[in-house]
Tab-separated table of C-alpha atoms in Angstrom:
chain	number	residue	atom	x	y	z
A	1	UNK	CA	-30.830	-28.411	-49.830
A	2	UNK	CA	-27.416	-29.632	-48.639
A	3	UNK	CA	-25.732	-27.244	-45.802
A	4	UNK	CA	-22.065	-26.352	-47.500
A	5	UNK	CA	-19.246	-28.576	-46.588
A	6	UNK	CA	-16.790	-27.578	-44.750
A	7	UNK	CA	-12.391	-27.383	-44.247
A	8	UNK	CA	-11.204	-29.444	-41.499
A	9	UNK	CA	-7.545	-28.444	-40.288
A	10	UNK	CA	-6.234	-30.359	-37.466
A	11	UNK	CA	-2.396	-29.852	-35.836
A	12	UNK	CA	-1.626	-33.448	-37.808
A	13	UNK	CA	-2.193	-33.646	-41.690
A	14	UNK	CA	-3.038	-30.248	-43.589
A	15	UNK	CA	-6.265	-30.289	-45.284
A	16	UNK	CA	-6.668	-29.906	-48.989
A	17	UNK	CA	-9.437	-28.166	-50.561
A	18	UNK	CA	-10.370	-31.629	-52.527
A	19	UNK	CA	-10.443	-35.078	-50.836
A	20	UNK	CA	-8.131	-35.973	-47.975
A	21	UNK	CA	-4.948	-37.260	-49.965
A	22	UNK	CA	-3.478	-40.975	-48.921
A	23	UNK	CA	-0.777	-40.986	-46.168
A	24	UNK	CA	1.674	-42.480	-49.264
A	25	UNK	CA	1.265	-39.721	-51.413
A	26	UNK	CA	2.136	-37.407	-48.378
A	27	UNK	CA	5.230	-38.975	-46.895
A	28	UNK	CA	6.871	-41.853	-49.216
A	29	UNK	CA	7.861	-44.908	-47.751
A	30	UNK	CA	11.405	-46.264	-47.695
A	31	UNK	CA	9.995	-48.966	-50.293
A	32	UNK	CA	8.585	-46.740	-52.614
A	33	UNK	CA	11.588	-43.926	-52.402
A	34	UNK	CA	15.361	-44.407	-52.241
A	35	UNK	CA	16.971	-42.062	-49.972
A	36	UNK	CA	14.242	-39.714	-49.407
A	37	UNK	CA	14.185	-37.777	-46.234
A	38	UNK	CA	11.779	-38.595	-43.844
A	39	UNK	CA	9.425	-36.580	-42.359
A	40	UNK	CA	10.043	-34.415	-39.145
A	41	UNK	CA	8.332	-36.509	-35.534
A	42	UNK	CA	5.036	-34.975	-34.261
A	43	UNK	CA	5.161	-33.620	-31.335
A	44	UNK	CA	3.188	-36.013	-29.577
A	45	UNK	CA	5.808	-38.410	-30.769
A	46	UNK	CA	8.703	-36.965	-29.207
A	47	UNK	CA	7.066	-35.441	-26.340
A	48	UNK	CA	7.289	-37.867	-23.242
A	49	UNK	CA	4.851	-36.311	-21.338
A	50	UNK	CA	1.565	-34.015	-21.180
A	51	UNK	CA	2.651	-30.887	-23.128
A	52	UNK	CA	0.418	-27.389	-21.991
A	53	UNK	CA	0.410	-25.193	-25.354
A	54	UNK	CA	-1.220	-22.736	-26.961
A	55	UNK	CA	-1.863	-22.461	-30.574
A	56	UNK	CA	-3.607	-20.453	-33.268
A	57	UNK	CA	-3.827	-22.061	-37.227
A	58	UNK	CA	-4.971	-19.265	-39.865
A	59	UNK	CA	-3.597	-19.236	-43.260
A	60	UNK	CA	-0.439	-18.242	-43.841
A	61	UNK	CA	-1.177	-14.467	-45.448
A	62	UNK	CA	-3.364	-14.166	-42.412
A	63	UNK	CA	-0.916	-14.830	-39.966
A	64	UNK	CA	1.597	-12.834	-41.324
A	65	UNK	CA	-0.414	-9.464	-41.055
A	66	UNK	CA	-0.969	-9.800	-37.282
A	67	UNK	CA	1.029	-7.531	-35.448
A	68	UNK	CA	1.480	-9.980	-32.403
A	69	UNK	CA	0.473	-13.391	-31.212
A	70	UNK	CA	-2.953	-13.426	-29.005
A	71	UNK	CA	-1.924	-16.015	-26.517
A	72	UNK	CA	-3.629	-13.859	-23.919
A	73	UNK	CA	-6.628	-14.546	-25.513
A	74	UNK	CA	-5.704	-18.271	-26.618
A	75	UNK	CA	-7.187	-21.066	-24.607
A	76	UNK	CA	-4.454	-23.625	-23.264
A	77	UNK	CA	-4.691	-26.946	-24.278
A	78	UNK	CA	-2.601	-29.998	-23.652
A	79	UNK	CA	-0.972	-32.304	-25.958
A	80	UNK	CA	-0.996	-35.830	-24.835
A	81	UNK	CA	-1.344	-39.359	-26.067
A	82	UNK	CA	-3.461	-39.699	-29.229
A	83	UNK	CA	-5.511	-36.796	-29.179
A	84	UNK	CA	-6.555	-34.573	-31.621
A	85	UNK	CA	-6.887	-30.695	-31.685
A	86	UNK	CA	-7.661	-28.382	-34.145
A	87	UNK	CA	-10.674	-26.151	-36.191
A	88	UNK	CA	-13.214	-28.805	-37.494
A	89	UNK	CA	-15.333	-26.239	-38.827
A	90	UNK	CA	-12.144	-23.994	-40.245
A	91	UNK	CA	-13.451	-22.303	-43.098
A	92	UNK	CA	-16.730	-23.614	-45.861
A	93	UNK	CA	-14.981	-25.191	-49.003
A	94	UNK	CA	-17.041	-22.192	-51.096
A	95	UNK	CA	-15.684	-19.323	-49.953
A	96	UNK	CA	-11.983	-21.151	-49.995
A	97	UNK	CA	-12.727	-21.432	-53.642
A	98	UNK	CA	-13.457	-17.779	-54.002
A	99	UNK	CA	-10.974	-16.459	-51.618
A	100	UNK	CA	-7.155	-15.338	-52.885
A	101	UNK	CA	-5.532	-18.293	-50.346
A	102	UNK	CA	-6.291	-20.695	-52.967
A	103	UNK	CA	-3.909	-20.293	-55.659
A	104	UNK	CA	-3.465	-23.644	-57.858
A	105	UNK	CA	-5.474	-26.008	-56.170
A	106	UNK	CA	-3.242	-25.027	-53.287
A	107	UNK	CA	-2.887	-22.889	-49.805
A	108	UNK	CA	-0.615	-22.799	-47.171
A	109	UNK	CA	-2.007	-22.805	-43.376
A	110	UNK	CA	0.492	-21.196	-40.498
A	111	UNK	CA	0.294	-23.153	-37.076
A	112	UNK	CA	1.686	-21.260	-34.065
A	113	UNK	CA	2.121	-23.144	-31.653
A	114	UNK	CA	3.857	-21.456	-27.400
A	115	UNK	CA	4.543	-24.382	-25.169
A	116	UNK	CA	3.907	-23.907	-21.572
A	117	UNK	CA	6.708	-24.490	-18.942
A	118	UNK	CA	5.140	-24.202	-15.373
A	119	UNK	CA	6.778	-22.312	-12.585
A	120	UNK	CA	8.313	-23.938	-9.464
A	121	UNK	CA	7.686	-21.876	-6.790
A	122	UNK	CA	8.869	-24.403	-4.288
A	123	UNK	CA	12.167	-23.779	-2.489
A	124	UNK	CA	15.239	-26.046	-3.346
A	125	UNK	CA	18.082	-25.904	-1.427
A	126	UNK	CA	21.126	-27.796	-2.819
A	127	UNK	CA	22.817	-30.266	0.188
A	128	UNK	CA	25.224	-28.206	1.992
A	129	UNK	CA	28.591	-30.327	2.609
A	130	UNK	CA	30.616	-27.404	4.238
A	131	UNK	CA	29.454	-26.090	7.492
A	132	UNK	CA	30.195	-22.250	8.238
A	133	UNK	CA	30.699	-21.447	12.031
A	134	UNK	CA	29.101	-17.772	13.288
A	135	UNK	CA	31.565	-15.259	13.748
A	136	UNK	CA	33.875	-15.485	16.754
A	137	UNK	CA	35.679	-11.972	16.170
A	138	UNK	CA	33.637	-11.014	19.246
A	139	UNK	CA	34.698	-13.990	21.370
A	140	UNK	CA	38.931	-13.486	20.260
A	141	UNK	CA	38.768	-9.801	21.176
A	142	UNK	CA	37.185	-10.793	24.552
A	143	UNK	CA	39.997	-13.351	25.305
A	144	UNK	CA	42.521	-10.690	24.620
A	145	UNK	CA	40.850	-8.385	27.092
A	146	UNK	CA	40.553	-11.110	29.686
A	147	UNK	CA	44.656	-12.458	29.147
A	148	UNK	CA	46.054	-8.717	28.093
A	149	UNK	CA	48.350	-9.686	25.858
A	150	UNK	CA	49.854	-7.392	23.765
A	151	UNK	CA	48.009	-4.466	25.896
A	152	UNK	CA	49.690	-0.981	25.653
A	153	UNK	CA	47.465	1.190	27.917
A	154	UNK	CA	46.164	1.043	31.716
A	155	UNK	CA	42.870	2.840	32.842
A	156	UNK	CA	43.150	3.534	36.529
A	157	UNK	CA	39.529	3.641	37.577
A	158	UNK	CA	38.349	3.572	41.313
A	159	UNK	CA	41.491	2.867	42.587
A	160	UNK	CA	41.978	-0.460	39.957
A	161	UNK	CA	43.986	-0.673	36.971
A	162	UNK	CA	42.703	-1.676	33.997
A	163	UNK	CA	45.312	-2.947	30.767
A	164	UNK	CA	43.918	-2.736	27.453
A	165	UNK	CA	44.536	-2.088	23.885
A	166	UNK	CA	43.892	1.604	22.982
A	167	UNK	CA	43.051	0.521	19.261
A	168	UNK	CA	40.016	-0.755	20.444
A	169	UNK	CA	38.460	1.494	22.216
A	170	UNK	CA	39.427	3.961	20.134
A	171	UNK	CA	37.878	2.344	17.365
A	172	UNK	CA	34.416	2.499	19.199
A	173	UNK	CA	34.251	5.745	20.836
A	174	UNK	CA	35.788	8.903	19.424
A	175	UNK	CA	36.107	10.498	22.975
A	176	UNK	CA	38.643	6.971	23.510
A	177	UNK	CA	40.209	8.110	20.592
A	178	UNK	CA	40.822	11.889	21.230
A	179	UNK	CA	41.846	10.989	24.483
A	180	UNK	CA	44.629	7.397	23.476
A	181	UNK	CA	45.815	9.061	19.962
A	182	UNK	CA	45.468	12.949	20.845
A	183	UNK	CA	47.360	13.575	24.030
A	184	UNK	CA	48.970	10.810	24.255
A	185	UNK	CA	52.392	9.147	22.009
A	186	UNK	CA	51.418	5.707	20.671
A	187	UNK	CA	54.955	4.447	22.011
A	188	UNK	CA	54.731	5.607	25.334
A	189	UNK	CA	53.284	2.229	26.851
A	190	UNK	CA	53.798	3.820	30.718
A	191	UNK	CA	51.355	5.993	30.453
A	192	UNK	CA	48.471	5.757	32.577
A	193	UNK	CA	44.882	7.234	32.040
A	194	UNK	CA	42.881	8.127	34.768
A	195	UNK	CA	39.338	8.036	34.875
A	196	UNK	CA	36.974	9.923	37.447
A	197	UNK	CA	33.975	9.424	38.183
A	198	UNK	CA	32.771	5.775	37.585
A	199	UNK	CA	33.141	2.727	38.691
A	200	UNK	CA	35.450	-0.027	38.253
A	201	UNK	CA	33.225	-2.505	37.040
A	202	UNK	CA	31.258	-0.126	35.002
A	203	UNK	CA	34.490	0.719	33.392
A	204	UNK	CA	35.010	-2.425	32.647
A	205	UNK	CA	31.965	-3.679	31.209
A	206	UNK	CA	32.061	-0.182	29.043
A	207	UNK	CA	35.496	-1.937	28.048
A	208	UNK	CA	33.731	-5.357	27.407
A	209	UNK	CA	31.309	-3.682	25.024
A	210	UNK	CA	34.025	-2.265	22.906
A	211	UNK	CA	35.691	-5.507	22.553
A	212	UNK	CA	32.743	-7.270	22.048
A	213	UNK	CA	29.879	-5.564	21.238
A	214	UNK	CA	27.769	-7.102	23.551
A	215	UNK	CA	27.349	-7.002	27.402
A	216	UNK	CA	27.608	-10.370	29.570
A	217	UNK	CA	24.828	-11.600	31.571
A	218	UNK	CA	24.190	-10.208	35.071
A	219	UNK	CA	21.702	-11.166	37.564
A	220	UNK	CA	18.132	-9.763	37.166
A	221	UNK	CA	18.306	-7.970	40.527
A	222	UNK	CA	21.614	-6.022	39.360
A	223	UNK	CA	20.894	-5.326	35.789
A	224	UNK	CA	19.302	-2.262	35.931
A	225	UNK	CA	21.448	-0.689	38.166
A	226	UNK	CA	24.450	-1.857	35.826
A	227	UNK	CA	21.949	-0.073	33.052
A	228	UNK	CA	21.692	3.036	34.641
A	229	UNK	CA	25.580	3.820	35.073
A	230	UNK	CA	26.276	2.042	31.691
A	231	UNK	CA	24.068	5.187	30.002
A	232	UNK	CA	25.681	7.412	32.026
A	233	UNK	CA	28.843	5.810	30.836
A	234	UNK	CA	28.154	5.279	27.072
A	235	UNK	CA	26.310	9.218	27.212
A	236	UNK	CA	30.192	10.083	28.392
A	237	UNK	CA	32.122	8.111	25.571
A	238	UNK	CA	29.627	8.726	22.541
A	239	UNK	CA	28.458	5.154	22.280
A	240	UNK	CA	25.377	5.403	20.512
A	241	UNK	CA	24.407	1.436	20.183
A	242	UNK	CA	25.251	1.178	24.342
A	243	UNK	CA	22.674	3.793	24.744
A	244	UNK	CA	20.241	2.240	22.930
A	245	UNK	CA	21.026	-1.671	23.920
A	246	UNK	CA	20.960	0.257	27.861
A	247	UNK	CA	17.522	2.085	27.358
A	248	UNK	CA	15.880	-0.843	25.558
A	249	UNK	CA	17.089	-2.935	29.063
A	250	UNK	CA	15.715	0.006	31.031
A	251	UNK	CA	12.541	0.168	29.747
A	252	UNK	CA	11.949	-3.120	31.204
A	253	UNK	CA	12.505	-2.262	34.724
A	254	UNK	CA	9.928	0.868	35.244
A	255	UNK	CA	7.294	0.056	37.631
A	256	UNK	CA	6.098	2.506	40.822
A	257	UNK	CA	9.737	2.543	42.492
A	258	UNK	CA	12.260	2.892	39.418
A	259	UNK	CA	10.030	5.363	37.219
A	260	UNK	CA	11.118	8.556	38.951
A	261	UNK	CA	14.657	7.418	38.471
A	262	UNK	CA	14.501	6.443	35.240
A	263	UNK	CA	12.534	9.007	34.269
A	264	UNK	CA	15.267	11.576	36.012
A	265	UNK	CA	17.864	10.207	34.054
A	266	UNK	CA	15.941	9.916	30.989
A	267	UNK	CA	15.260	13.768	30.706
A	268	UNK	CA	19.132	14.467	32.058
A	269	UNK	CA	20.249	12.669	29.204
A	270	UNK	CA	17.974	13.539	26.563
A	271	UNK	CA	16.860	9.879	26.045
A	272	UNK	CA	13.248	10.233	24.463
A	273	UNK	CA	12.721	6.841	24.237
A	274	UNK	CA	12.928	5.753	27.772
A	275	UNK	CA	11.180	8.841	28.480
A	276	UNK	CA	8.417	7.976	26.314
A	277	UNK	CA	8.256	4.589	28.030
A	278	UNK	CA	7.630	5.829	31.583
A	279	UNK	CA	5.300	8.716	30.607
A	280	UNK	CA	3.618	5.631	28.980
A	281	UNK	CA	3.963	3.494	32.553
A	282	UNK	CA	2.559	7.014	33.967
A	283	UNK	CA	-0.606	7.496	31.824
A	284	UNK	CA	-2.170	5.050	33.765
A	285	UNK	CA	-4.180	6.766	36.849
A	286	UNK	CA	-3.319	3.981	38.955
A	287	UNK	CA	0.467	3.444	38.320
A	288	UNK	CA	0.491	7.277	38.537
A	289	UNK	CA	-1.348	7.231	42.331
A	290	UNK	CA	1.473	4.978	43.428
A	291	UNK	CA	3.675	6.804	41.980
A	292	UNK	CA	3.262	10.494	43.673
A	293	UNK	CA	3.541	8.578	47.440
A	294	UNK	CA	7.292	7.827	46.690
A	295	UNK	CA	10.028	9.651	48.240
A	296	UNK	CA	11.566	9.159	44.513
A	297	UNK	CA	9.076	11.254	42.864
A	298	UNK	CA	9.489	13.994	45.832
A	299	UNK	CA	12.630	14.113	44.667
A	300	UNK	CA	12.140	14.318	41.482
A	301	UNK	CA	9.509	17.516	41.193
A	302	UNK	CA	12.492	19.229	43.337
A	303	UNK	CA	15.372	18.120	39.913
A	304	UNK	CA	12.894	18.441	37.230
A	305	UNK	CA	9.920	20.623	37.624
A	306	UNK	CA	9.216	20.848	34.082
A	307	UNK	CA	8.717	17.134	33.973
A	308	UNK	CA	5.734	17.459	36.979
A	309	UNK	CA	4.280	20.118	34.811
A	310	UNK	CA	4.195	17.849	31.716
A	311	UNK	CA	2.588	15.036	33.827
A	312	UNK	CA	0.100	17.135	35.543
A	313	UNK	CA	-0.583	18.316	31.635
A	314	UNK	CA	-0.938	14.775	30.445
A	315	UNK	CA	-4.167	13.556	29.028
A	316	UNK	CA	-6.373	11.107	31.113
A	317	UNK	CA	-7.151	7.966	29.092
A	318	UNK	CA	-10.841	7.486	28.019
């Protein structure tokens, strides 16, 4: 007995329940029709290249009951060249007879069809033809502060005077500011400001910070001194990102003969950071040996007993 033939549907020429009809009967030739439209390309005709799709072909009832397309579940092909894809074993030409899709010696098949586009995940950067310097606000204000021009205020620190522009500093401290706009007339350029107890140059690298937010290069040797009475400094004026630019330097420079020191001023100032740091340098049985022989840490249990007490309370390591 003869197994049941079968409907082939491929993505080219719709099958017909009877024999394959001619290509001419399908699509009329400009010799045989006058006029008549011509069919739309394939898409392997107009594609010129390797197409990734997925597709589903059902008949046309079928398709139109689905609530969604199941391209999760659809395996991707690609479209390319000649090839052919489809159902060669769609459905067996005795139950088309008996189903309700064949209506006249006719049905109509639905062919969905999502085409692929691949992601480019690699960067692109279009050519640049206009170069954009980095900002040199810092550098400007720093010239004025060197030349003075235009200054309408003099610090007299440690027996120097100092010209600046009280916007500035105002601007970064509001101690400057309470002390350049509150007291004082902004048109009375004779007035001097005295300040007591600092330094002339720590003055006026506080000064260089506020211009510039940034502090110039010293020599390794002097730094953390320059550290030490620059958080005393910025502690004065309210200069939160001095303190912290100052502690992070600090932290740096504890070994044996600076930690008491540091660790004096840390606690003075209520800087838990660079406290944290030399109970950190201290934990260390070794570092804290060398440390208890200084004269600086003599000094220290006599300022700060409190702080002795929370060493001698620290935890060995394992």
């Amino acid at each position: 007995m003869s197994s049941p033939s079968l409907v082939s549907v491929s993505r080219r020429d719709p099958p017909l329940p009877s024999s394959p009809p001619r290509r001419e009967d399908i699509i009329p030739s400009r010799s045989t029709v006058t006029g008549a439209p011509r069919r739309p390309p394939r898409l392997d005709e107009i594609a010129t290249e390797d197409v990734k799709t997925m597709f589903t072909i059902n008949f046309a009832k079928v398709a139109e009951k689905r609530l969604s397309w199941p391209w999760a579940s659809t395996t991707r092909y690609v479209f390319g060249g000649k090839q052919m894809w489809g159902y060669p074993k769609f459905i067996k030409r005795e139950d088309l007879e008996k189903s309700e899709h064949l209506k006249d010696d006719s049905f109509t098949i639905r062919c969905d069809i999502a085409v692929i586009h691949d992601i480019c995940t690699k960067q692109t950067s279009a050519p640049k033809f206009v170069f954009v310097p980095p900002p040199e606000l810092n550098q400007h204000l720093g010239d004025l502060l060197k030349t003075e021009k235009g200054a309408d205020v003099v610090f007299e620190v440690g027996g120097e005077r100092i010209a600046a522009h009280r916007c500035v500093p105002a601007s970064r401290s509001p101690v400057f500011s309470a002390e350049l706009f509150g007291v004082m007339k902004e048109g009375d350029t004779a007035s001097v400001i005295h300040i007591d107890d600092l330094e002339a140059q720590v003055f006026k690298e506080l000064l260089y910070f506020a211009y510039t937010d940034s502090l110039r290069e010293a020599k390794e040797e002097e730094e953390d001194i320059m550290c030490q009475h620059l958080l005393v400094a910025a502690d004065r004026y309210n200069m939160e990102r001095l303190k912290l630019i100052c502690e992070e330097k600090l932290c740096k420079y504890i070994d044996a003969g600076s930690v008491p020191t540091i660790l004096a001023l840390a606690e003075q100032y209520h800087y838990n950071g660079l406290k944290k740091a030399c109970f950190d340098f201290l934990s260390c049985p070794a570092h804290r040996r060398a440390v208890v022989a200084t004269e600086g840490f003599q000094n220290l249990c006599k300022s700060f007993p409190s702080l002795v007490m929370e060493l001698i309370a620290m935890p060995s390591p394992p």
